[in-house]
Tab-separated table of C-alpha atoms in Angstrom:
chain	number	residue	atom	x	y	z
A	167	UNK	CA	32.819	22.740	6.292
A	168	UNK	CA	31.265	25.171	3.631
A	169	UNK	CA	27.794	26.165	3.199
A	170	UNK	CA	27.613	24.151	-0.103
A	171	UNK	CA	28.398	20.968	2.136
A	172	UNK	CA	25.117	21.381	3.656
A	173	UNK	CA	23.290	22.094	0.740
A	174	UNK	CA	21.016	19.215	-0.672
A	175	UNK	CA	22.204	17.568	-3.666
A	176	UNK	CA	20.693	19.217	-6.816
A	177	UNK	CA	19.176	15.938	-7.817
A	178	UNK	CA	17.172	15.631	-4.282
A	179	UNK	CA	14.804	17.959	-5.455
A	180	UNK	CA	13.616	15.366	-7.965
A	181	UNK	CA	13.162	12.591	-5.446
A	182	UNK	CA	10.712	11.969	-2.713
A	183	UNK	CA	11.816	12.732	0.698
A	184	UNK	CA	13.163	10.078	3.000
A	185	UNK	CA	9.727	9.872	4.963
A	186	UNK	CA	7.763	9.326	1.808
A	187	UNK	CA	10.138	6.975	0.731
A	188	UNK	CA	9.858	5.037	3.836
A	189	UNK	CA	6.293	5.050	3.932
A	190	UNK	CA	5.989	3.714	0.316
A	191	UNK	CA	8.499	0.798	0.790
A	192	UNK	CA	7.223	-0.054	4.374
A	193	UNK	CA	3.548	-0.387	3.122
A	194	UNK	CA	4.507	-2.273	-0.169
A	195	UNK	CA	6.257	-4.665	2.327
A	196	UNK	CA	3.172	-4.829	4.382
A	197	UNK	CA	1.041	-5.202	1.572
A	198	UNK	CA	2.499	-8.095	-0.227
A	199	UNK	CA	2.955	-9.856	3.528
A	200	UNK	CA	-0.970	-9.381	3.842
A	201	UNK	CA	-1.662	-10.748	0.450
A	202	UNK	CA	0.723	-13.748	1.107
A	203	UNK	CA	-0.739	-14.407	4.342
A	204	UNK	CA	-4.298	-14.218	3.211
A	205	UNK	CA	-3.562	-16.800	0.401
A	206	UNK	CA	-1.608	-19.106	2.547
A	207	UNK	CA	-4.522	-19.134	4.983
A	208	UNK	CA	-7.115	-19.885	2.433
A	209	UNK	CA	-5.533	-23.372	2.191
A	210	UNK	CA	-6.043	-24.328	5.835
A	211	UNK	CA	-9.228	-25.340	7.421
A	212	UNK	CA	-11.374	-22.619	8.880
A	213	UNK	CA	-10.989	-22.067	12.740
A	214	UNK	CA	-8.158	-24.236	13.228
A	215	UNK	CA	-4.433	-23.578	13.396
A	216	UNK	CA	-2.205	-22.224	11.409
A	217	UNK	CA	-4.985	-20.589	9.609
A	218	UNK	CA	-6.108	-18.801	12.823
A	219	UNK	CA	-2.574	-17.348	13.416
A	220	UNK	CA	-2.160	-16.402	9.816
A	221	UNK	CA	-5.317	-14.579	9.676
A	222	UNK	CA	-4.579	-12.702	13.044
A	223	UNK	CA	-1.403	-11.599	11.575
A	224	UNK	CA	-3.050	-10.755	8.228
A	225	UNK	CA	-5.770	-8.635	10.197
A	226	UNK	CA	-3.019	-6.742	12.301
A	227	UNK	CA	-0.839	-5.822	9.185
A	228	UNK	CA	-4.310	-4.777	7.381
A	229	UNK	CA	-4.696	-2.440	10.643
A	230	UNK	CA	-1.110	-1.113	10.228
A	231	UNK	CA	-1.574	-0.463	6.566
A	232	UNK	CA	-4.605	1.525	7.280
A	233	UNK	CA	-2.888	3.682	10.007
A	234	UNK	CA	0.222	4.206	7.643
A	235	UNK	CA	-2.398	5.154	5.024
A	236	UNK	CA	-3.481	7.749	6.902
A	237	UNK	CA	-0.151	9.183	7.481
A	238	UNK	CA	0.976	8.719	4.143
A	239	UNK	CA	-2.159	10.926	2.776
A	240	UNK	CA	-1.252	13.671	5.388
A	241	UNK	CA	2.373	13.734	4.492
A	242	UNK	CA	1.620	13.681	0.939
A	243	UNK	CA	-0.932	16.536	1.155
A	244	UNK	CA	1.622	18.783	3.049
A	245	UNK	CA	4.857	17.985	1.113
A	246	UNK	CA	3.419	17.256	-2.355
A	247	UNK	CA	5.392	15.603	-4.972
A	248	UNK	CA	8.696	16.458	-6.433
A	249	UNK	CA	8.894	17.619	-9.989
A	250	UNK	CA	10.210	15.242	-12.984
A	251	UNK	CA	13.434	16.508	-14.742
A	252	UNK	CA	11.468	15.789	-18.026
A	253	UNK	CA	7.842	15.657	-18.330
A	254	UNK	CA	6.440	12.219	-18.306
A	255	UNK	CA	3.760	13.278	-21.167
A	256	UNK	CA	0.017	13.907	-20.783
A	257	UNK	CA	-1.432	10.349	-21.138
A	258	UNK	CA	1.360	9.002	-18.981
A	259	UNK	CA	0.484	11.486	-16.378
A	260	UNK	CA	-3.213	10.584	-16.466
A	261	UNK	CA	-2.532	6.872	-16.256
A	262	UNK	CA	-0.294	7.424	-13.245
A	263	UNK	CA	-2.536	9.529	-11.502
A	264	UNK	CA	-5.369	6.963	-12.031
A	265	UNK	CA	-3.161	4.256	-10.873
A	266	UNK	CA	-2.120	5.933	-7.813
A	267	UNK	CA	-5.532	6.973	-7.036
A	268	UNK	CA	-6.718	3.230	-7.460
A	269	UNK	CA	-4.197	2.022	-5.139
A	270	UNK	CA	-5.020	4.695	-2.420
A	271	UNK	CA	-8.532	3.816	-2.807
A	272	UNK	CA	-7.531	-0.098	-2.551
A	273	UNK	CA	-5.287	0.538	0.443
A	274	UNK	CA	-8.369	2.141	2.059
A	275	UNK	CA	-10.870	-0.277	0.847
A	276	UNK	CA	-9.167	-3.513	2.070
A	277	UNK	CA	-8.613	-2.917	5.395
A	278	UNK	CA	-12.088	-1.506	5.903
A	279	UNK	CA	-13.616	-4.424	3.970
A	280	UNK	CA	-11.946	-6.958	6.018
A	281	UNK	CA	-12.707	-5.136	9.180
A	282	UNK	CA	-16.649	-5.178	8.034
A	283	UNK	CA	-16.206	-9.008	7.489
A	284	UNK	CA	-14.547	-9.525	10.885
A	285	UNK	CA	-16.402	-7.211	12.899
A	286	UNK	CA	-19.839	-8.177	11.923
A	287	UNK	CA	-18.824	-11.861	11.609
A	288	UNK	CA	-17.695	-11.665	15.692
A	289	UNK	CA	-14.307	-12.599	14.807
A	290	UNK	CA	-11.490	-11.049	16.468
A	291	UNK	CA	-9.916	-7.726	15.514
A	292	UNK	CA	-6.280	-7.941	16.685
A	293	UNK	CA	-3.413	-6.075	16.479
A	294	UNK	CA	-0.485	-8.130	16.904
A	295	UNK	CA	-1.661	-9.731	20.247
A	296	UNK	CA	-1.453	-6.338	21.858
A	297	UNK	CA	-5.104	-5.631	21.819
A	298	UNK	CA	-8.372	-5.720	20.145
A	299	UNK	CA	-9.660	-3.126	18.026
A	300	UNK	CA	-13.173	-1.832	19.126
A	301	UNK	CA	-16.076	-3.650	17.224
A	302	UNK	CA	-17.897	-0.776	15.496
A	303	UNK	CA	-20.354	-2.695	13.521
A	304	UNK	CA	-23.090	-4.863	14.879
A	305	UNK	CA	-22.808	-8.642	14.710
A	306	UNK	CA	-24.711	-9.688	11.502
A	307	UNK	CA	-24.213	-12.609	9.648
A	308	UNK	CA	-25.251	-10.947	6.149
A	309	UNK	CA	-23.196	-7.891	6.776
A	310	UNK	CA	-20.269	-9.896	7.559
A	311	UNK	CA	-20.799	-12.201	4.487
A	312	UNK	CA	-20.919	-9.024	2.237
A	313	UNK	CA	-17.881	-7.743	3.887
A	314	UNK	CA	-16.280	-11.031	2.913
A	315	UNK	CA	-17.456	-10.581	-0.588
A	316	UNK	CA	-16.105	-7.253	-1.035
A	317	UNK	CA	-12.545	-8.195	0.817
A	318	UNK	CA	-12.229	-11.240	-1.607
A	319	UNK	CA	-13.412	-9.293	-4.781
A	320	UNK	CA	-10.951	-6.454	-3.608
A	321	UNK	CA	-8.282	-8.676	-3.319
A	322	UNK	CA	-8.272	-9.535	-7.016
A	323	UNK	CA	-8.795	-5.929	-8.031
A	324	UNK	CA	-5.755	-5.218	-5.737
A	325	UNK	CA	-3.726	-7.946	-7.591
A	326	UNK	CA	-4.602	-6.752	-10.944
A	327	UNK	CA	-3.643	-2.971	-9.736
A	328	UNK	CA	-0.545	-4.049	-8.376
A	329	UNK	CA	0.568	-6.206	-11.340
A	330	UNK	CA	-0.125	-2.990	-13.430
A	331	UNK	CA	1.744	-0.654	-11.004
A	332	UNK	CA	4.896	-3.399	-11.366
A	333	UNK	CA	4.492	-3.375	-15.031
A	334	UNK	CA	4.549	0.352	-15.228
A	335	UNK	CA	7.783	0.599	-12.860
A	336	UNK	CA	9.668	-1.886	-15.402
A	337	UNK	CA	8.361	-0.126	-18.399
A	338	UNK	CA	9.743	3.251	-17.109
A	339	UNK	CA	12.798	1.436	-15.892
A	340	UNK	CA	13.662	-0.672	-18.608
A	341	UNK	CA	12.081	0.495	-21.541
A	342	UNK	CA	11.532	4.317	-20.956
A	343	UNK	CA	14.975	4.493	-19.137
A	344	UNK	CA	13.510	7.486	-17.092
A	345	UNK	CA	13.624	8.678	-13.649
A	346	UNK	CA	10.422	6.977	-12.262
A	347	UNK	CA	11.839	4.435	-9.963
A	348	UNK	CA	14.910	6.501	-8.731
A	349	UNK	CA	12.465	9.249	-7.304
A	350	UNK	CA	11.144	6.526	-4.745
A	351	UNK	CA	14.538	4.669	-4.536
A	352	UNK	CA	16.344	7.582	-3.468
A	353	UNK	CA	19.284	6.813	-5.907
A	354	UNK	CA	20.004	9.470	-8.607
A	355	UNK	CA	19.101	8.378	-12.038
A	356	UNK	CA	21.885	7.882	-14.717
A	357	UNK	CA	19.783	9.402	-17.307
């Protein structure tokens, strides 16, 4: 085995590392699962099964997203972002930064507003049936309703931002045919 056998592939420097890719895709799956569970739960009567179980899982996933977000932000701040082979262009870069900032903000806002809704409403704060998160807000009906309103409206904003994010990925992949998606899949772009 030569030294070049251990050297990273030259395309690796243009891709996110394994940990960042794992965090991205894990959180994407969790976010879509939480959205799906929240939508399905809304069709069942309040306080009854299966709604109660769906919401317990929805909350547990939300808390997990919040914990992973802290790890993801810390990792991103310490390891940075890989360079592009070819610059995207000033406006595209501004749009990408704004979109990612919105996503990070919503990944923080949604679990916190859900916590406010549940905590102030006296509802459970579970984590997969293993324990209950501490209730850091007073029981207050008006505060709970405010948290619910924020969480519900935030869900619509999150849906719109995710749709724009996915549309941008498709635009980069199928129209621009650039390396944007391959940076997060870990597969070298053919272009």
